CSV table of C-alpha atoms in Angstrom, one decimal:
chain,number,residue,atom,x,y,z
R,4,UNK,CA,121.1,111.5,116.4
R,5,UNK,CA,124.2,110.0,114.9
R,6,UNK,CA,125.6,109.6,111.4
R,7,UNK,CA,127.6,106.5,110.8
R,8,UNK,CA,131.3,107.3,110.4
R,9,UNK,CA,134.5,105.4,109.7
R,10,UNK,CA,135.8,106.4,113.1
R,11,UNK,CA,132.7,105.0,114.9
R,12,UNK,CA,133.1,101.7,113.0
R,13,UNK,CA,136.8,101.5,113.9
R,14,UNK,CA,136.1,102.0,117.6
R,15,UNK,CA,133.3,99.4,117.5
R,16,UNK,CA,135.6,96.8,116.0
R,17,UNK,CA,138.0,96.9,118.9
R,18,UNK,CA,135.5,94.6,120.7
R,19,UNK,CA,132.8,93.9,118.1
R,20,UNK,CA,130.2,92.7,120.7
R,21,UNK,CA,127.7,91.7,118.0
R,22,UNK,CA,130.2,89.5,116.1
R,23,UNK,CA,131.3,87.9,119.4
R,24,UNK,CA,127.7,87.2,120.4
R,25,UNK,CA,126.9,85.7,117.0
R,26,UNK,CA,129.8,83.3,117.5
R,27,UNK,CA,128.3,82.2,120.8
R,28,UNK,CA,124.7,82.0,119.7
R,29,UNK,CA,124.9,80.6,116.1
R,30,UNK,CA,123.5,77.1,115.5
R,31,UNK,CA,123.6,74.7,112.6
R,32,UNK,CA,121.7,76.4,109.7
R,33,UNK,CA,122.0,80.0,110.9
R,34,UNK,CA,124.8,80.9,108.5
R,35,UNK,CA,122.5,80.1,105.6
R,36,UNK,CA,120.2,82.9,106.6
R,37,UNK,CA,120.5,85.9,104.3
R,38,UNK,CA,120.3,88.5,107.0
R,39,UNK,CA,122.8,86.6,109.1
R,40,UNK,CA,125.3,86.6,106.2
R,41,UNK,CA,124.8,90.4,105.7
R,42,UNK,CA,125.4,90.9,109.4
R,43,UNK,CA,128.5,88.7,109.4
R,44,UNK,CA,129.9,90.4,106.3
R,45,UNK,CA,129.4,94.1,107.3
R,46,UNK,CA,131.0,95.8,110.3
R,47,UNK,CA,128.8,98.9,109.8
R,48,UNK,CA,125.7,96.7,110.0
R,49,UNK,CA,126.9,95.1,113.2
R,50,UNK,CA,127.6,98.6,114.7
R,51,UNK,CA,124.1,99.6,113.8
R,52,UNK,CA,122.7,96.5,115.3
R,53,UNK,CA,124.6,97.2,118.6
R,54,UNK,CA,123.2,100.7,118.7
R,55,UNK,CA,119.6,99.6,118.1
R,56,UNK,CA,119.4,96.3,119.9
R,57,UNK,CA,122.4,96.2,122.3
R,58,UNK,CA,120.6,97.0,125.5
R,59,UNK,CA,117.9,94.5,124.6
R,60,UNK,CA,120.6,91.8,124.1
R,61,UNK,CA,122.7,92.6,127.2
R,62,UNK,CA,120.5,94.6,129.6
R,63,UNK,CA,117.2,94.3,131.4
R,64,UNK,CA,114.8,91.6,130.3
R,65,UNK,CA,111.0,91.5,129.8
R,66,UNK,CA,110.5,94.6,127.7
R,67,UNK,CA,107.8,94.6,125.0
R,68,UNK,CA,109.6,95.1,121.7
R,69,UNK,CA,108.2,95.4,118.1
R,70,UNK,CA,110.9,94.9,115.4
R,71,UNK,CA,109.7,96.0,112.0
R,72,UNK,CA,111.6,94.6,109.0
R,73,UNK,CA,114.4,93.2,111.2
R,74,UNK,CA,114.8,89.9,109.4
R,75,UNK,CA,115.9,86.6,110.9
R,76,UNK,CA,119.4,85.9,112.4
R,77,UNK,CA,120.7,83.9,115.3
R,78,UNK,CA,120.2,87.0,117.4
R,79,UNK,CA,116.4,87.0,116.7
R,80,UNK,CA,116.2,83.8,118.8
R,81,UNK,CA,118.0,85.6,121.7
R,82,UNK,CA,115.8,88.7,121.5
R,83,UNK,CA,112.7,86.5,121.6
R,84,UNK,CA,114.1,84.7,124.7
R,85,UNK,CA,115.1,87.8,126.6
R,86,UNK,CA,112.3,90.2,125.7
R,87,UNK,CA,108.6,90.1,124.9
R,88,UNK,CA,109.6,90.4,121.3
R,89,UNK,CA,107.6,90.5,118.1
R,90,UNK,CA,108.9,90.6,114.5
R,91,UNK,CA,106.8,92.0,111.7
R,92,UNK,CA,108.5,91.3,108.3
R,93,UNK,CA,107.5,90.4,104.8
R,94,UNK,CA,110.4,87.9,104.9
R,95,UNK,CA,111.6,88.8,101.4
R,96,UNK,CA,115.0,87.4,102.2
R,97,UNK,CA,113.9,84.2,104.0
R,98,UNK,CA,112.4,81.0,102.7
R,99,UNK,CA,109.4,79.5,104.5
R,100,UNK,CA,111.4,76.7,106.1
R,101,UNK,CA,113.7,79.2,107.7
R,102,UNK,CA,110.8,81.2,109.1
R,103,UNK,CA,109.2,78.1,110.4
R,104,UNK,CA,112.5,77.0,112.1
R,105,UNK,CA,112.8,80.4,113.8
R,106,UNK,CA,109.1,80.2,114.9
R,107,UNK,CA,109.7,76.7,116.4
R,108,UNK,CA,112.6,77.8,118.5
R,109,UNK,CA,110.5,80.1,120.8
R,110,UNK,CA,107.9,79.1,123.3
R,111,UNK,CA,105.3,81.5,121.8
R,112,UNK,CA,104.3,82.8,118.4
R,113,UNK,CA,106.2,86.0,117.7
R,114,UNK,CA,106.8,86.3,114.0
R,115,UNK,CA,104.2,88.0,111.8
R,116,UNK,CA,104.7,87.7,108.1
R,117,UNK,CA,102.8,90.8,107.0
R,118,UNK,CA,103.3,94.3,105.9
R,119,UNK,CA,103.6,96.6,108.9
R,120,UNK,CA,100.8,98.8,107.6
R,121,UNK,CA,98.4,95.9,107.8
R,122,UNK,CA,99.7,94.7,111.2
R,123,UNK,CA,97.3,95.4,114.1
R,124,UNK,CA,99.3,96.0,117.3
R,125,UNK,CA,97.8,94.7,120.5
R,126,UNK,CA,98.5,97.1,123.3
R,127,UNK,CA,101.6,99.3,123.6
R,128,UNK,CA,105.4,98.7,123.3
R,129,UNK,CA,108.4,99.8,125.2
R,130,UNK,CA,110.5,99.9,122.1
R,131,UNK,CA,109.7,99.9,118.4
R,132,UNK,CA,112.6,99.3,116.0
R,133,UNK,CA,112.9,99.8,112.2
R,134,UNK,CA,116.4,98.8,111.1
R,135,UNK,CA,117.5,99.6,107.5
R,136,UNK,CA,113.9,99.9,106.3
R,137,UNK,CA,113.2,103.6,105.9
R,138,UNK,CA,113.3,105.5,103.7
R,139,UNK,CA,115.2,103.6,101.1
R,140,UNK,CA,113.4,100.3,101.1
R,141,UNK,CA,110.1,101.7,102.3
R,142,UNK,CA,109.3,105.4,101.6
R,143,UNK,CA,106.3,105.4,104.0
R,144,UNK,CA,108.3,106.9,106.9
R,145,UNK,CA,105.6,109.6,107.8
R,146,UNK,CA,102.9,106.9,107.9
R,147,UNK,CA,105.1,104.6,110.0
R,148,UNK,CA,105.8,107.3,112.6
R,149,UNK,CA,102.1,108.3,112.7
R,150,UNK,CA,101.2,104.7,113.5
R,151,UNK,CA,104.0,103.7,115.9
R,152,UNK,CA,104.6,106.8,118.0
R,153,UNK,CA,101.2,106.7,119.8
R,154,UNK,CA,101.8,103.1,120.9
R,155,UNK,CA,105.5,103.2,121.9
R,156,UNK,CA,107.7,104.6,124.6
R,157,UNK,CA,110.4,105.1,122.0
R,158,UNK,CA,111.0,104.4,118.3
R,159,UNK,CA,114.5,103.6,117.2
R,160,UNK,CA,115.4,104.1,113.5
R,161,UNK,CA,118.3,103.5,111.2
R,162,UNK,CA,117.6,105.7,108.2
R,163,UNK,CA,119.4,105.0,104.9
R,164,UNK,CA,119.6,107.8,102.3
R,165,UNK,CA,121.8,108.8,99.3
R,166,UNK,CA,123.4,112.2,99.3
R,167,UNK,CA,124.6,111.9,95.6
R,168,UNK,CA,121.2,110.9,94.1
R,169,UNK,CA,120.1,107.4,93.3
R,170,UNK,CA,117.1,105.8,91.6
R,171,UNK,CA,115.7,102.3,90.9
R,172,UNK,CA,113.6,100.9,88.0
R,173,UNK,CA,111.0,98.8,89.7
R,174,UNK,CA,107.9,96.7,88.7
R,175,UNK,CA,104.6,96.6,90.6
R,176,UNK,CA,103.9,93.3,92.2
R,177,UNK,CA,100.2,93.8,91.6
R,178,UNK,CA,100.3,95.2,88.1
R,179,UNK,CA,102.2,95.6,84.8
R,180,UNK,CA,103.6,99.1,85.3
R,181,UNK,CA,107.3,99.9,85.6
R,182,UNK,CA,108.2,102.7,88.0
R,183,UNK,CA,111.3,104.8,88.4
R,184,UNK,CA,111.7,105.3,92.2
R,185,UNK,CA,113.9,108.1,93.4
R,186,UNK,CA,115.8,107.2,96.6
R,187,UNK,CA,115.6,109.8,99.3
R,188,UNK,CA,118.5,112.2,100.0
R,189,UNK,CA,119.3,113.8,103.4
R,190,UNK,CA,117.2,116.9,102.7
R,191,UNK,CA,114.1,114.8,102.0
R,192,UNK,CA,114.7,112.7,105.2
R,193,UNK,CA,115.3,115.8,107.3
R,194,UNK,CA,112.0,117.4,106.1
R,195,UNK,CA,110.0,114.5,107.5
R,196,UNK,CA,112.0,114.3,110.8
R,197,UNK,CA,111.6,118.0,111.3
R,198,UNK,CA,107.9,117.4,112.0
R,199,UNK,CA,108.9,115.4,115.0
R,200,UNK,CA,111.9,117.5,116.1
R,201,UNK,CA,110.5,117.9,119.6
R,202,UNK,CA,110.4,114.1,120.0
R,203,UNK,CA,114.0,113.3,118.7
R,204,UNK,CA,116.6,112.5,121.4
R,205,UNK,CA,119.5,114.9,120.9
R,206,UNK,CA,118.2,116.3,117.6
R,207,UNK,CA,120.6,117.6,114.9
R,208,UNK,CA,118.9,117.6,111.6
R,209,UNK,CA,121.9,119.4,110.0
R,210,UNK,CA,123.7,116.1,110.1
R,211,UNK,CA,121.5,114.8,107.3
R,212,UNK,CA,122.7,117.4,104.9
R,213,UNK,CA,126.3,117.8,106.0
R,214,UNK,CA,129.2,116.3,104.0
R,215,UNK,CA,130.4,113.1,105.6
R,216,UNK,CA,132.5,110.3,104.1
R,217,UNK,CA,130.3,107.2,103.6
R,218,UNK,CA,131.4,103.8,105.2
R,219,UNK,CA,129.7,102.0,102.3
R,220,UNK,CA,131.1,101.4,98.8
R,221,UNK,CA,127.8,102.7,97.1
R,222,UNK,CA,128.0,106.0,99.0
R,223,UNK,CA,124.9,105.6,101.1
R,224,UNK,CA,124.6,107.3,104.5
R,225,UNK,CA,122.9,106.0,107.6
R,226,UNK,CA,121.5,108.2,110.4
R,227,UNK,CA,120.5,106.6,113.7
R,228,UNK,CA,117.7,108.4,115.6
R,229,UNK,CA,115.5,107.7,118.6
R,230,UNK,CA,112.1,109.4,118.9
R,231,UNK,CA,110.1,109.6,122.1
R,232,UNK,CA,106.6,108.1,121.8
R,233,UNK,CA,103.4,108.9,123.5
R,234,UNK,CA,103.8,106.1,126.1
R,235,UNK,CA,107.1,107.5,127.5
């Protein structure tokens, strides 16, 4: 487990392998992608990307990878070319033409525009990744782990939470109700992960409740964790 720190970001920026790879791989139209702009504009996001995807971009090829909520960037194309890669994403940040362009750049269908809960996996995966999805955007972390751990060798997570307390006023997409949604803090996140403590690589749940300076202006914290799945 690892908490994102200013020191880690500074050390990453000495070489910035993700920024360098984006410079090489980007094509016309890629900079218009919302997720690509976010990655370009945020050194912490690039560090997280390197931690979660780096070996898949630079190392052995041919692994079966399921990326949940990863969005579309120029590196999506590279992942699809190097690995047996599948992307499950509602594409809230991509227009249909962008999704179709990404689909057309691979020699096989690999993008599934569907909620991960409704997605039916076929077989098992070497790696399942959820980057910046749980538990801030999607609070179904326990359900996700219950679904993915049995079919994966490992599950890689970047978990975003707010130590200082944060909430959102939201509206149901299938109704007229307005909800006030409380963002998870470190303690809430730790309670879920504690159920899987024997699966976490180098577990240290105390990191989630310890005081640490955020690398983001809004004070959020990010914890990186790898869990061993049943297929390991």
